[in-house]
Short mmCIF file of C-alpha atoms in Angstrom, two decimals:
data_model
loop_
_atom_site.label_atom_id
_atom_site.label_comp_id
_atom_site.label_asym_id
_atom_site.label_seq_id
_atom_site.Cartn_x
_atom_site.Cartn_y
_atom_site.Cartn_z
CA MET A 1018 -113.99 -204.97 -22.71
CA PHE A 1019 -115.35 -201.44 -23.26
CA TYR A 1020 -112.23 -199.86 -21.74
CA LYS A 1021 -110.00 -202.10 -23.84
CA SER A 1022 -111.64 -200.89 -27.06
CA ILE A 1023 -111.31 -197.27 -25.93
CA ILE A 1024 -107.60 -197.78 -25.24
CA ILE A 1025 -107.04 -199.46 -28.62
CA THR A 1026 -108.95 -196.70 -30.42
CA SER A 1027 -106.96 -194.05 -28.56
CA LEU A 1028 -103.67 -195.72 -29.51
CA ILE A 1029 -104.70 -195.89 -33.17
CA LEU A 1030 -105.63 -192.20 -33.15
CA LEU A 1031 -102.35 -191.31 -31.48
CA LEU A 1032 -100.32 -193.30 -34.01
CA THR A 1033 -102.25 -191.74 -36.89
CA ALA A 1034 -101.59 -188.26 -35.53
CA CYS A 1035 -97.84 -189.01 -35.41
CA SER A 1036 -97.69 -190.38 -38.94
CA THR A 1037 -96.58 -188.45 -42.01
CA SER A 1038 -98.42 -185.18 -42.33
CA ASP A 1039 -99.35 -183.26 -45.44
CA ASN A 1040 -96.62 -180.64 -45.42
CA ALA A 1041 -96.05 -180.29 -49.15
CA ILE A 1042 -97.10 -177.45 -51.39
CA PHE A 1043 -97.27 -177.61 -55.15
CA HIS A 1044 -98.21 -175.75 -58.29
CA THR A 1045 -101.57 -177.12 -59.45
CA GLN A 1046 -100.96 -176.21 -63.10
CA PHE A 1047 -97.91 -178.50 -63.40
CA ASN A 1048 -98.68 -181.93 -64.90
CA PHE A 1049 -97.21 -184.22 -62.22
CA SER A 1050 -98.78 -187.33 -63.78
CA ALA A 1051 -96.60 -186.88 -66.90
CA VAL A 1052 -93.37 -187.08 -64.88
CA THR A 1053 -91.41 -190.30 -65.37
CA SER A 1054 -87.81 -189.14 -65.01
CA TYR A 1055 -85.86 -187.01 -62.57
CA SER A 1056 -82.36 -185.74 -62.02
CA ILE A 1057 -80.25 -183.95 -59.46
CA TYR A 1058 -78.09 -180.96 -60.42
CA HIS A 1059 -74.40 -181.74 -60.91
CA ARG A 1060 -72.01 -180.82 -58.12
CA ASN A 1061 -70.35 -178.08 -60.18
CA SER A 1062 -73.63 -176.32 -61.05
CA ASP A 1063 -74.69 -172.86 -59.87
CA PHE A 1064 -77.25 -174.57 -57.64
CA THR A 1065 -74.58 -176.12 -55.40
CA ASP A 1066 -73.30 -172.63 -54.58
CA THR A 1067 -76.50 -171.92 -52.63
CA GLN A 1068 -75.38 -173.92 -49.62
CA ASN A 1069 -72.29 -175.11 -47.89
CA LEU A 1070 -72.68 -178.82 -47.19
CA ALA A 1071 -69.99 -181.38 -46.58
CA ASP A 1072 -69.75 -184.02 -49.30
CA THR A 1073 -70.76 -186.73 -46.84
CA ARG A 1074 -74.00 -184.91 -45.97
CA ARG A 1075 -74.66 -184.14 -49.63
CA ASN A 1076 -74.11 -187.82 -50.50
CA SER A 1077 -76.50 -188.94 -47.74
CA ILE A 1078 -79.26 -186.67 -49.01
CA GLU A 1079 -78.77 -187.58 -52.67
CA ILE A 1080 -78.70 -191.32 -51.98
CA ALA A 1081 -81.90 -191.01 -49.94
CA ILE A 1082 -83.53 -189.07 -52.78
CA GLU A 1083 -82.43 -191.65 -55.36
CA LYS A 1084 -83.75 -194.57 -53.30
CA SER A 1085 -87.05 -192.84 -52.62
CA MET A 1086 -87.56 -191.82 -56.25
CA GLU A 1087 -86.72 -195.34 -57.43
CA ARG A 1088 -89.35 -196.79 -55.06
CA ARG A 1089 -91.86 -194.46 -56.74
CA ASN A 1090 -90.86 -195.78 -60.19
CA PHE A 1091 -89.11 -192.64 -61.43
CA HIS A 1092 -85.94 -193.22 -63.41
CA TYR A 1093 -82.79 -191.15 -63.15
CA THR A 1094 -81.48 -189.27 -66.19
CA LYS A 1095 -79.26 -186.28 -67.05
CA PRO A 1096 -80.60 -182.91 -65.83
CA GLU A 1097 -81.15 -181.65 -69.38
CA ASP A 1098 -83.35 -184.70 -70.19
CA ALA A 1099 -85.30 -184.91 -66.90
CA ASP A 1100 -89.00 -184.17 -66.42
CA ILE A 1101 -88.16 -182.72 -62.99
CA VAL A 1102 -84.98 -181.86 -61.13
CA VAL A 1103 -84.87 -182.64 -57.43
CA THR A 1104 -83.12 -180.01 -55.35
CA TYR A 1105 -82.53 -179.89 -51.62
CA HIS A 1106 -81.37 -177.51 -48.97
CA MET A 1107 -80.54 -177.82 -45.29
CA ILE A 1108 -81.61 -174.65 -43.53
CA LYS A 1109 -78.73 -173.25 -41.50
CA ASN A 1110 -79.26 -169.51 -41.71
CA PRO A 1111 -81.70 -167.04 -43.32
CA SER A 1112 -79.28 -165.66 -45.93
CA ASP A 1113 -78.52 -169.12 -47.34
CA TYR A 1114 -82.24 -169.89 -47.38
CA LYS A 1115 -82.94 -166.69 -49.36
CA ARG A 1116 -80.21 -167.56 -51.88
CA TYR A 1117 -81.62 -171.06 -52.27
CA ASN A 1118 -85.14 -169.68 -52.86
CA LYS A 1119 -83.74 -167.42 -55.59
CA ALA A 1120 -81.92 -170.37 -57.18
CA VAL A 1121 -85.15 -172.40 -57.47
CA LEU A 1122 -87.35 -169.32 -58.07
CA PHE A 1123 -89.52 -170.07 -55.05
CA CYS A 1124 -91.69 -167.23 -53.81
CA GLN A 1125 -93.28 -167.58 -50.38
CA GLN A 1126 -95.66 -164.68 -51.07
CA CYS A 1127 -96.82 -166.34 -54.31
CA LEU A 1128 -98.40 -169.11 -52.26
CA GLN A 1129 -101.42 -166.87 -51.79
CA ALA A 1130 -102.20 -167.31 -55.48
CA ASN A 1131 -104.89 -169.77 -56.54
CA ASN A 1132 -102.51 -171.96 -58.49
CA TRP A 1133 -100.72 -173.41 -55.44
CA HIS A 1134 -102.04 -176.21 -53.23
CA GLN A 1135 -100.93 -175.98 -49.65
CA GLY A 1136 -100.97 -178.94 -47.28
CA SER A 1137 -103.06 -179.06 -44.16
CA ASP A 1138 -100.13 -178.30 -41.85
CA ARG A 1139 -98.70 -174.83 -41.40
CA PHE A 1140 -95.80 -174.40 -43.77
CA THR A 1141 -93.02 -173.40 -41.40
CA VAL A 1142 -89.32 -173.01 -42.04
CA LYS A 1143 -87.02 -173.90 -39.15
CA VAL A 1144 -83.26 -174.15 -38.76
CA ASN A 1145 -81.94 -177.71 -39.18
CA SER A 1146 -84.76 -178.69 -41.50
CA LEU A 1147 -84.41 -180.27 -44.91
CA ILE A 1148 -86.18 -178.79 -47.92
CA ILE A 1149 -86.83 -180.75 -51.08
CA ASP A 1150 -88.00 -178.95 -54.19
CA LEU A 1151 -89.05 -180.42 -57.50
CA VAL A 1152 -88.00 -178.00 -60.20
CA ASP A 1153 -89.50 -177.74 -63.67
CA PRO A 1154 -86.32 -177.83 -65.79
CA LYS A 1155 -87.93 -175.85 -68.62
CA ARG A 1156 -88.79 -172.89 -66.39
CA ARG A 1157 -86.08 -173.60 -63.79
CA ARG A 1158 -88.71 -172.94 -61.13
CA SER A 1159 -89.90 -174.96 -58.14
CA VAL A 1160 -93.28 -176.60 -58.70
CA TRP A 1161 -93.36 -178.67 -55.49
CA ARG A 1162 -91.83 -178.20 -52.04
CA SER A 1163 -91.76 -180.01 -48.73
CA ILE A 1164 -89.92 -179.18 -45.52
CA GLN A 1165 -89.13 -181.65 -42.76
CA PRO A 1166 -87.22 -181.09 -39.50
CA LEU A 1167 -84.26 -183.46 -39.22
CA ASN A 1168 -83.80 -183.27 -35.44
CA ILE A 1169 -80.09 -184.03 -35.78
CA LYS A 1170 -78.29 -183.77 -32.48
CA ASP A 1171 -74.59 -183.19 -31.83
CA LYS A 1172 -74.28 -186.64 -30.28
CA ASP A 1173 -75.77 -188.43 -33.33
CA ASN A 1174 -73.35 -190.68 -35.19
CA SER A 1175 -73.25 -190.89 -38.99
CA GLN A 1176 -75.60 -193.90 -39.12
CA GLU A 1177 -78.21 -192.10 -36.99
CA ILE A 1178 -77.91 -188.98 -39.15
CA ASN A 1179 -78.30 -191.02 -42.34
CA GLU A 1180 -81.39 -192.75 -40.92
CA LYS A 1181 -82.94 -189.37 -40.04
CA ILE A 1182 -82.21 -188.06 -43.52
CA GLN A 1183 -83.66 -191.16 -45.19
CA GLN A 1184 -86.80 -191.00 -43.06
CA ALA A 1185 -87.28 -187.28 -43.76
CA VAL A 1186 -86.80 -187.73 -47.52
CA ASN A 1187 -89.27 -190.63 -47.58
CA ASP A 1188 -91.81 -188.69 -45.53
CA MET A 1189 -91.56 -185.77 -47.94
CA LEU A 1190 -91.55 -187.59 -51.27
CA VAL A 1191 -94.47 -189.82 -50.31
CA GLN A 1192 -96.54 -186.65 -50.66
CA TYR A 1193 -95.84 -186.36 -54.39
CA PRO A 1194 -99.14 -185.39 -56.07
CA LYS A 1195 -100.98 -188.38 -57.46
#
């Protein structure tokens, strides 16, 4: 009986360690509790020039964002009327990543300032990861960011890729500040 309880406890600890981690960072001065609406930049905006994604991949990410935001009781509106704008980027190469950071006014060095909360995990940027930023539309600056590896493989079919994207988006947006 003693060994059985040790095994069960070990399994629980293992499953907890594999669950969603705190890998989001955010600006502590932004009033996240006042946010009720969100938007995504239109396809013909300057933002979409920061990355080269196929429409199918872009659609997968945006649908996953919309579903996840709806589950969290945020309602979709036009970008000019939104409390926050959700942006995303798939990291393929460093130059695209730098352009994306400029587009959302994200400064990695600024994270040392007191007004950013950083999650417990190391904030690492890897190729083939998905970034989601929440942008303050008034300042056009990121106020929240999370990065999640997608682990997409060449052999993955479109359904498997969509499932990985949906899981990553959910894992990231569940960390929205309460």
